[in-house]
Amino acid sequence: DAGVIQSPRHEVTEMGQEVTLRCKPISGHNSLFWYRQTMMRGLELLIYFNNNVPIDDSGMPEDRFSAKMPNASFSTLKIQPSEPRDSAVYFCASSVARLSTEAFFGQGTRLTVV
Amino acid sequence: KQEVTQIPAALSVPEGENLVLNCSFTDSAIYNLQWFRQDPGKGLTSLLLIQSSQREQTSGRLNASLDKSSGRSTLYIAASQPGDSATYLCAVEDQGAQKLVFGQGTRLTINP
């Protein structure tokens, strides 16, 4: 398996634009997680899905952020409208089950909002 | 609210030394604890996963211990090599929130 695949690897956009980040989890994994990493706050969980259903989105910072998982092999994280403070590295991770199993991370998307 | 702290924030040692990275957490009600490695510009790689009922896990030159009652874990790296240079992150799977809570990491540099 190629691991968790994220696209794009880098994204530079202007403030106010819509940004869509994409993730393909490892085949057979039932749980998918979106994290954000910044120097100030470290790694923060934004939302996670179990069997394509959002379980906890309490980490989503604002209504400008939304995430979907239309099927077991694809998820998106959308920011609309984007702001400079959204600049961060966004990671997607997947695991076999929701709890107590090893999490596998993608390479991340480095987002810069100017 | 679960909080995870890693000390030190950065560590630089000469090649060949054995070293210990520390992780502490405030709430002992956890499912497990994981140690990850992150190389610059890359994602996280899981190194070791310790279930709450376990005391330690070993993989090659790495050994991680867990003392749930005191809220502490250590990652021991034996015979360090320059290739071990990376940021090491500790994360606990919190029973209350049922999600991984990460520390800020320890940036390790092994000097040849």
PDB file of C-alpha atoms in Angstrom:
ATOM      1  CA  ASP A   1       0.000   0.000   0.000  1.00  0.00           C
ATOM      2  CA  ALA A   2       1.223   3.509  -0.785  1.00  0.00           C
ATOM      3  CA  GLY A   3       0.229   4.817   2.615  1.00  0.00           C
ATOM      4  CA  VAL A   4      -1.981   7.812   3.278  1.00  0.00           C
ATOM      5  CA  ILE A   5      -1.918  10.101   0.257  1.00  0.00           C
ATOM      6  CA  GLN A   6      -2.555  13.816   0.530  1.00  0.00           C
ATOM      7  CA  SER A   7      -2.824  16.426  -2.174  1.00  0.00           C
ATOM      8  CA  PRO A   8      -1.669  18.970  -2.895  1.00  0.00           C
ATOM      9  CA  ARG A   9       1.663  18.916  -1.026  1.00  0.00           C
ATOM     10  CA  HIS A  10       1.872  22.696  -1.106  1.00  0.00           C
ATOM     11  CA  GLU A  11      -0.816  25.305  -1.603  1.00  0.00           C
ATOM     12  CA  VAL A  12      -0.431  29.056  -1.751  1.00  0.00           C
ATOM     13  CA  THR A  13      -3.614  31.053  -1.998  1.00  0.00           C
ATOM     14  CA  GLU A  14      -4.885  34.556  -1.479  1.00  0.00           C
ATOM     15  CA  MET A  15      -6.971  35.525   1.479  1.00  0.00           C
ATOM     16  CA  GLY A  16     -10.647  34.999   0.791  1.00  0.00           C
ATOM     17  CA  GLN A  17     -10.183  32.158  -1.641  1.00  0.00           C
ATOM     18  CA  GLU A  18     -11.575  28.682  -1.148  1.00  0.00           C
ATOM     19  CA  VAL A  19      -9.066  25.936  -0.414  1.00  0.00           C
ATOM     20  CA  THR A  20      -9.706  22.205  -0.685  1.00  0.00           C
ATOM     21  CA  LEU A  21      -7.320  19.646   0.743  1.00  0.00           C
ATOM     22  CA  ARG A  22      -7.637  15.990  -0.219  1.00  0.00           C
ATOM     23  CA  CYS A  23      -6.827  12.711   1.473  1.00  0.00           C
ATOM     24  CA  LYS A  24      -6.868   9.061   0.467  1.00  0.00           C
ATOM     25  CA  PRO A  25      -6.579   6.791   3.507  1.00  0.00           C
ATOM     26  CA  ILE A  26      -4.977   3.372   3.557  1.00  0.00           C
ATOM     27  CA  SER A  27      -7.293   0.763   2.118  1.00  0.00           C
ATOM     28  CA  GLY A  28      -9.119  -1.144   4.848  1.00  0.00           C
ATOM     29  CA  HIS A  29      -8.720   1.565   7.461  1.00  0.00           C
ATOM     30  CA  ASN A  30     -12.003   2.575   9.036  1.00  0.00           C
ATOM     31  CA  SER A  31     -10.959   5.754  10.799  1.00  0.00           C
ATOM     32  CA  LEU A  32      -9.688   8.981   9.273  1.00  0.00           C
ATOM     33  CA  PHE A  33      -8.340  12.025  11.078  1.00  0.00           C
ATOM     34  CA  TRP A  34      -7.536  15.585  10.011  1.00  0.00           C
ATOM     35  CA  TYR A  35      -4.871  17.429  12.018  1.00  0.00           C
ATOM     36  CA  ARG A  36      -3.369  20.884  11.807  1.00  0.00           C
ATOM     37  CA  GLN A  37       0.209  21.615  12.853  1.00  0.00           C
ATOM     38  CA  THR A  38       1.569  25.063  13.695  1.00  0.00           C
ATOM     39  CA  MET A  39       4.618  26.206  15.583  1.00  0.00           C
ATOM     40  CA  MET A  40       2.495  27.891  18.216  1.00  0.00           C
ATOM     41  CA  ARG A  41      -0.079  25.176  18.895  1.00  0.00           C
ATOM     42  CA  GLY A  42       1.608  21.991  17.734  1.00  0.00           C
ATOM     43  CA  LEU A  43      -0.603  19.211  16.377  1.00  0.00           C
ATOM     44  CA  GLU A  44      -4.321  19.667  16.862  1.00  0.00           C
ATOM     45  CA  LEU A  45      -7.079  17.286  15.861  1.00  0.00           C
ATOM     46  CA  LEU A  46      -9.662  19.046  13.727  1.00  0.00           C
ATOM     47  CA  ILE A  47     -12.116  16.233  12.986  1.00  0.00           C
ATOM     48  CA  TYR A  48     -12.257  12.490  12.719  1.00  0.00           C
ATOM     49  CA  PHE A  49     -14.456  10.049  10.862  1.00  0.00           C
ATOM     50  CA  ASN A  50     -15.296   6.452  11.663  1.00  0.00           C
ATOM     51  CA  ASN A  51     -16.757   4.378   8.832  1.00  0.00           C
ATOM     52  CA  ASN A  52     -17.195   7.616   6.832  1.00  0.00           C
ATOM     53  CA  VAL A  53     -19.284   9.249   9.581  1.00  0.00           C
ATOM     54  CA  PRO A  54     -17.982  12.362  11.374  1.00  0.00           C
ATOM     55  CA  ILE A  55     -17.611  11.467  15.054  1.00  0.00           C
ATOM     56  CA  ASP A  56     -16.047  14.531  16.609  1.00  0.00           C
ATOM     57  CA  ASP A  57     -15.622  17.885  14.903  1.00  0.00           C
ATOM     58  CA  SER A  58     -15.067  19.879  18.069  1.00  0.00           C
ATOM     59  CA  GLY A  59     -11.578  20.785  16.889  1.00  0.00           C
ATOM     60  CA  MET A  60     -12.780  22.533  13.755  1.00  0.00           C
ATOM     61  CA  PRO A  61     -11.891  26.150  14.478  1.00  0.00           C
ATOM     62  CA  GLU A  62     -14.733  27.947  12.724  1.00  0.00           C
ATOM     63  CA  ASP A  63     -17.612  27.545  10.336  1.00  0.00           C
ATOM     64  CA  ARG A  64     -15.193  28.409   7.569  1.00  0.00           C
ATOM     65  CA  PHE A  65     -13.837  24.874   7.929  1.00  0.00           C
ATOM     66  CA  SER A  66     -15.758  21.859   6.685  1.00  0.00           C
ATOM     67  CA  ALA A  67     -14.828  18.238   6.057  1.00  0.00           C
ATOM     68  CA  LYS A  68     -16.472  15.440   4.147  1.00  0.00           C
ATOM     69  CA  MET A  69     -15.888  11.763   3.612  1.00  0.00           C
ATOM     70  CA  PRO A  70     -18.156  10.644   0.775  1.00  0.00           C
ATOM     71  CA  ASN A  71     -16.683   7.146   0.697  1.00  0.00           C
ATOM     72  CA  ALA A  72     -14.114   4.968   2.438  1.00  0.00           C
ATOM     73  CA  SER A  73     -11.293   6.008   0.137  1.00  0.00           C
ATOM     74  CA  PHE A  74     -11.574   9.785  -0.002  1.00  0.00           C
ATOM     75  CA  SER A  75     -11.924  12.784   2.274  1.00  0.00           C
ATOM     76  CA  THR A  76     -11.727  16.537   1.819  1.00  0.00           C
ATOM     77  CA  LEU A  77     -11.075  19.444   4.150  1.00  0.00           C
ATOM     78  CA  LYS A  78     -12.352  22.741   2.830  1.00  0.00           C
ATOM     79  CA  ILE A  79     -11.642  26.255   4.056  1.00  0.00           C
ATOM     80  CA  GLN A  80     -13.911  28.991   2.724  1.00  0.00           C
ATOM     81  CA  PRO A  81     -13.003  31.813   2.898  1.00  0.00           C
ATOM     82  CA  SER A  82      -9.347  31.298   3.792  1.00  0.00           C
ATOM     83  CA  GLU A  83      -7.459  33.681   6.097  1.00  0.00           C
ATOM     84  CA  PRO A  84      -3.719  34.185   6.746  1.00  0.00           C
ATOM     85  CA  ARG A  85      -4.069  32.598  10.201  1.00  0.00           C
ATOM     86  CA  ASP A  86      -5.094  29.346   8.515  1.00  0.00           C
ATOM     87  CA  SER A  87      -1.518  28.967   7.268  1.00  0.00           C
ATOM     88  CA  ALA A  88      -0.245  25.661   8.661  1.00  0.00           C
ATOM     89  CA  VAL A  89       0.564  22.103   7.703  1.00  0.00           C
ATOM     90  CA  TYR A  90      -2.544  19.964   7.494  1.00  0.00           C
ATOM     91  CA  PHE A  91      -2.156  16.242   8.046  1.00  0.00           C
ATOM     92  CA  CYS A  92      -4.503  13.405   7.316  1.00  0.00           C
ATOM     93  CA  ALA A  93      -4.115  10.119   9.185  1.00  0.00           C
ATOM     94  CA  SER A  94      -5.912   6.802   9.114  1.00  0.00           C
ATOM     95  CA  SER A  95      -6.119   3.747  11.339  1.00  0.00           C
ATOM     96  CA  VAL A  96      -7.770   0.366  11.304  1.00  0.00           C
ATOM     97  CA  ALA A  97     -10.084   1.221  14.161  1.00  0.00           C
ATOM     98  CA  ARG A  98     -10.995   4.341  16.034  1.00  0.00           C
ATOM     99  CA  LEU A  99      -9.165   3.564  19.242  1.00  0.00           C
ATOM    100  CA  SER A 100      -6.007   1.879  20.404  1.00  0.00           C
ATOM    101  CA  THR A 101      -4.533   1.212  17.018  1.00  0.00           C
ATOM    102  CA  GLU A 102      -1.549   2.619  15.239  1.00  0.00           C
ATOM    103  CA  ALA A 103      -2.195   5.785  13.277  1.00  0.00           C
ATOM    104  CA  PHE A 104      -0.562   6.281   9.877  1.00  0.00           C
ATOM    105  CA  PHE A 105       0.005   9.833   8.706  1.00  0.00           C
ATOM    106  CA  GLY A 106       0.212  11.336   5.236  1.00  0.00           C
ATOM    107  CA  GLN A 107       2.989  13.688   4.185  1.00  0.00           C
ATOM    108  CA  GLY A 108       0.856  16.735   4.873  1.00  0.00           C
ATOM    109  CA  THR A 109      -0.262  19.767   2.895  1.00  0.00           C
ATOM    110  CA  ARG A 110       1.592  22.984   3.612  1.00  0.00           C
ATOM    111  CA  LEU A 111      -0.951  25.784   3.235  1.00  0.00           C
ATOM    112  CA  THR A 112       0.086  29.417   2.943  1.00  0.00           C
ATOM    113  CA  VAL A 113      -2.602  32.072   2.803  1.00  0.00           C
ATOM    114  CA  VAL A 114      -1.288  35.484   1.763  1.00  0.00           C
TER     115      VAL A 114
ATOM    116  CA  LYS B   1      -8.555  18.456  29.761  1.00  0.00           C
ATOM    117  CA  GLN B   2      -5.657  16.198  28.865  1.00  0.00           C
ATOM    118  CA  GLU B   3      -2.319  17.944  28.436  1.00  0.00           C
ATOM    119  CA  VAL B   4       0.881  16.344  27.185  1.00  0.00           C
ATOM    120  CA  THR B   5       4.277  17.852  27.926  1.00  0.00           C
ATOM    121  CA  GLN B   6       7.607  16.836  26.460  1.00  0.00           C
ATOM    122  CA  ILE B   7      10.941  17.703  27.991  1.00  0.00           C
ATOM    123  CA  PRO B   8      13.390  18.786  26.739  1.00  0.00           C
ATOM    124  CA  ALA B   9      12.147  20.804  23.776  1.00  0.00           C
ATOM    125  CA  ALA B  10      15.472  20.281  22.046  1.00  0.00           C
ATOM    126  CA  LEU B  11      18.431  18.001  22.619  1.00  0.00           C
ATOM    127  CA  SER B  12      21.812  17.763  20.921  1.00  0.00           C
ATOM    128  CA  VAL B  13      24.165  14.874  21.676  1.00  0.00           C
ATOM    129  CA  PRO B  14      27.211  13.270  20.060  1.00  0.00           C
ATOM    130  CA  GLU B  15      26.819  10.105  18.064  1.00  0.00           C
ATOM    131  CA  GLY B  16      26.907   6.866  20.020  1.00  0.00           C
ATOM    132  CA  GLU B  17      25.318   8.155  23.207  1.00  0.00           C
ATOM    133  CA  ASN B  18      22.304   6.583  24.815  1.00  0.00           C
ATOM    134  CA  LEU B  19      19.559   9.090  25.493  1.00  0.00           C
ATOM    135  CA  VAL B  20      16.134   9.460  27.067  1.00  0.00           C
ATOM    136  CA  LEU B  21      13.225  11.601  25.949  1.00  0.00           C
ATOM    137  CA  ASN B  22      10.490  12.375  28.431  1.00  0.00           C
ATOM    138  CA  CYS B  23       6.742  12.699  28.090  1.00  0.00           C
ATOM    139  CA  SER B  24       4.207  13.475  30.800  1.00  0.00           C
ATOM    140  CA  PHE B  25       0.422  13.633  30.688  1.00  0.00           C
ATOM    141  CA  THR B  26      -2.055  15.066  33.163  1.00  0.00           C
ATOM    142  CA  ASP B  27      -4.900  12.516  33.023  1.00  0.00           C
ATOM    143  CA  SER B  28      -4.033   8.857  33.522  1.00  0.00           C
ATOM    144  CA  ALA B  29      -7.275   7.668  31.890  1.00  0.00           C
ATOM    145  CA  ILE B  30      -5.740   6.754  28.558  1.00  0.00           C
ATOM    146  CA  TYR B  31      -6.191   3.911  26.079  1.00  0.00           C
ATOM    147  CA  ASN B  32      -2.615   3.985  24.876  1.00  0.00           C
ATOM    148  CA  LEU B  33       0.449   6.103  24.282  1.00  0.00           C
ATOM    149  CA  GLN B  34       2.315   6.407  20.999  1.00  0.00           C
ATOM    150  CA  TRP B  35       5.725   7.761  20.092  1.00  0.00           C
ATOM    151  CA  PHE B  36       6.132   9.268  16.641  1.00  0.00           C
ATOM    152  CA  ARG B  37       9.049  10.543  14.640  1.00  0.00           C
ATOM    153  CA  GLN B  38       8.763  13.539  12.325  1.00  0.00           C
ATOM    154  CA  ASP B  39      11.449  14.485   9.830  1.00  0.00           C
ATOM    155  CA  PRO B  40      11.542  18.076   8.514  1.00  0.00           C
ATOM    156  CA  GLY B  41       8.831  18.658   5.938  1.00  0.00           C
ATOM    157  CA  LYS B  42       7.470  15.164   6.356  1.00  0.00           C
ATOM    158  CA  GLY B  43       4.607  13.444   8.048  1.00  0.00           C
ATOM    159  CA  LEU B  44       4.678  11.478  11.276  1.00  0.00           C
ATOM    160  CA  THR B  45       5.914   7.919  11.491  1.00  0.00           C
ATOM    161  CA  SER B  46       4.674   5.773  14.340  1.00  0.00           C
ATOM    162  CA  LEU B  47       7.578   4.256  16.277  1.00  0.00           C
ATOM    163  CA  LEU B  48       5.999   2.487  19.221  1.00  0.00           C
ATOM    164  CA  LEU B  49       2.487   1.990  20.571  1.00  0.00           C
ATOM    165  CA  ILE B  50       2.044   1.055  24.233  1.00  0.00           C
ATOM    166  CA  GLN B  51      -1.397  -0.088  25.315  1.00  0.00           C
ATOM    167  CA  SER B  52      -2.574   1.144  28.725  1.00  0.00           C
ATOM    168  CA  SER B  53      -2.152  -2.352  30.195  1.00  0.00           C
ATOM    169  CA  GLN B  54       1.478  -2.588  29.068  1.00  0.00           C
ATOM    170  CA  ARG B  55       4.612  -1.244  30.730  1.00  0.00           C
ATOM    171  CA  GLU B  56       6.963  -1.045  27.771  1.00  0.00           C
ATOM    172  CA  GLN B  57       7.549  -1.759  24.103  1.00  0.00           C
ATOM    173  CA  THR B  58      10.779  -2.305  22.223  1.00  0.00           C
ATOM    174  CA  SER B  59      11.733  -1.938  18.587  1.00  0.00           C
ATOM    175  CA  GLY B  60      15.368  -2.282  17.655  1.00  0.00           C
ATOM    176  CA  ARG B  61      17.350   0.404  19.462  1.00  0.00           C
ATOM    177  CA  LEU B  62      14.181   2.037  20.792  1.00  0.00           C
ATOM    178  CA  ASN B  63      12.489   1.248  24.077  1.00  0.00           C
ATOM    179  CA  ALA B  64       9.445   3.066  25.373  1.00  0.00           C
ATOM    180  CA  SER B  65       8.102   2.732  28.885  1.00  0.00           C
ATOM    181  CA  LEU B  66       4.764   3.746  30.334  1.00  0.00           C
ATOM    182  CA  ASP B  67       3.897   4.521  33.946  1.00  0.00           C
ATOM    183  CA  LYS B  68       0.223   5.323  33.706  1.00  0.00           C
ATOM    184  CA  SER B  69      -0.298   6.042  37.390  1.00  0.00           C
ATOM    185  CA  SER B  70       2.355   8.745  37.433  1.00  0.00           C
ATOM    186  CA  GLY B  71       1.451  10.020  33.971  1.00  0.00           C
ATOM    187  CA  ARG B  72       4.875   9.498  32.454  1.00  0.00           C
ATOM    188  CA  SER B  73       6.538   7.823  29.516  1.00  0.00           C
ATOM    189  CA  THR B  74      10.123   7.694  28.367  1.00  0.00           C
ATOM    190  CA  LEU B  75      11.636   6.891  24.999  1.00  0.00           C
ATOM    191  CA  TYR B  76      15.098   5.400  25.284  1.00  0.00           C
ATOM    192  CA  ILE B  77      17.350   5.460  22.223  1.00  0.00           C
ATOM    193  CA  ALA B  78      20.449   3.298  22.421  1.00  0.00           C
ATOM    194  CA  ALA B  79      23.676   3.976  20.524  1.00  0.00           C
ATOM    195  CA  SER B  80      22.325   7.074  18.801  1.00  0.00           C
ATOM    196  CA  GLN B  81      23.147   7.712  15.131  1.00  0.00           C
ATOM    197  CA  PRO B  82      22.986  10.859  12.977  1.00  0.00           C
ATOM    198  CA  GLY B  83      20.004   9.292  11.184  1.00  0.00           C
ATOM    199  CA  ASP B  84      18.074   9.477  14.443  1.00  0.00           C
ATOM    200  CA  SER B  85      17.988  13.269  14.141  1.00  0.00           C
ATOM    201  CA  ALA B  86      14.327  14.286  13.962  1.00  0.00           C
ATOM    202  CA  THR B  87      11.504  15.592  16.106  1.00  0.00           C
ATOM    203  CA  TYR B  88       9.994  12.994  18.411  1.00  0.00           C
ATOM    204  CA  LEU B  89       6.368  13.392  19.430  1.00  0.00           C
ATOM    205  CA  CYS B  90       4.489  11.678  22.186  1.00  0.00           C
ATOM    206  CA  ALA B  91       0.702  11.297  21.981  1.00  0.00           C
ATOM    207  CA  VAL B  92      -1.865   9.779  24.312  1.00  0.00           C
ATOM    208  CA  GLU B  93      -5.202   8.393  23.274  1.00  0.00           C
ATOM    209  CA  ASP B  94      -7.465  10.008  25.820  1.00  0.00           C
ATOM    210  CA  GLN B  95     -10.387   7.983  27.195  1.00  0.00           C
ATOM    211  CA  GLY B  96     -12.470  11.047  27.870  1.00  0.00           C
ATOM    212  CA  ALA B  97     -12.066  12.753  24.532  1.00  0.00           C
ATOM    213  CA  GLN B  98     -11.323   9.488  22.691  1.00  0.00           C
ATOM    214  CA  LYS B  99      -8.705  11.082  20.513  1.00  0.00           C
ATOM    215  CA  LEU B 100      -4.941  11.487  20.281  1.00  0.00           C
ATOM    216  CA  VAL B 101      -3.525  14.419  22.223  1.00  0.00           C
ATOM    217  CA  PHE B 102       0.022  15.363  21.194  1.00  0.00           C
ATOM    218  CA  GLY B 103       2.932  16.922  23.013  1.00  0.00           C
ATOM    219  CA  GLN B 104       4.940  19.692  21.388  1.00  0.00           C
ATOM    220  CA  GLY B 105       7.805  17.339  20.598  1.00  0.00           C
ATOM    221  CA  THR B 106      11.522  17.088  21.299  1.00  0.00           C
ATOM    222  CA  ARG B 107      13.830  18.150  18.471  1.00  0.00           C
ATOM    223  CA  LEU B 108      16.772  15.750  18.570  1.00  0.00           C
ATOM    224  CA  THR B 109      20.094  16.351  16.846  1.00  0.00           C
ATOM    225  CA  ILE B 110      22.780  13.656  16.797  1.00  0.00           C
ATOM    226  CA  ASN B 111      26.177  15.094  15.929  1.00  0.00           C
ATOM    227  CA  PRO B 112      28.651  12.901  13.994  1.00  0.00           C
TER     228      PRO B 112
END
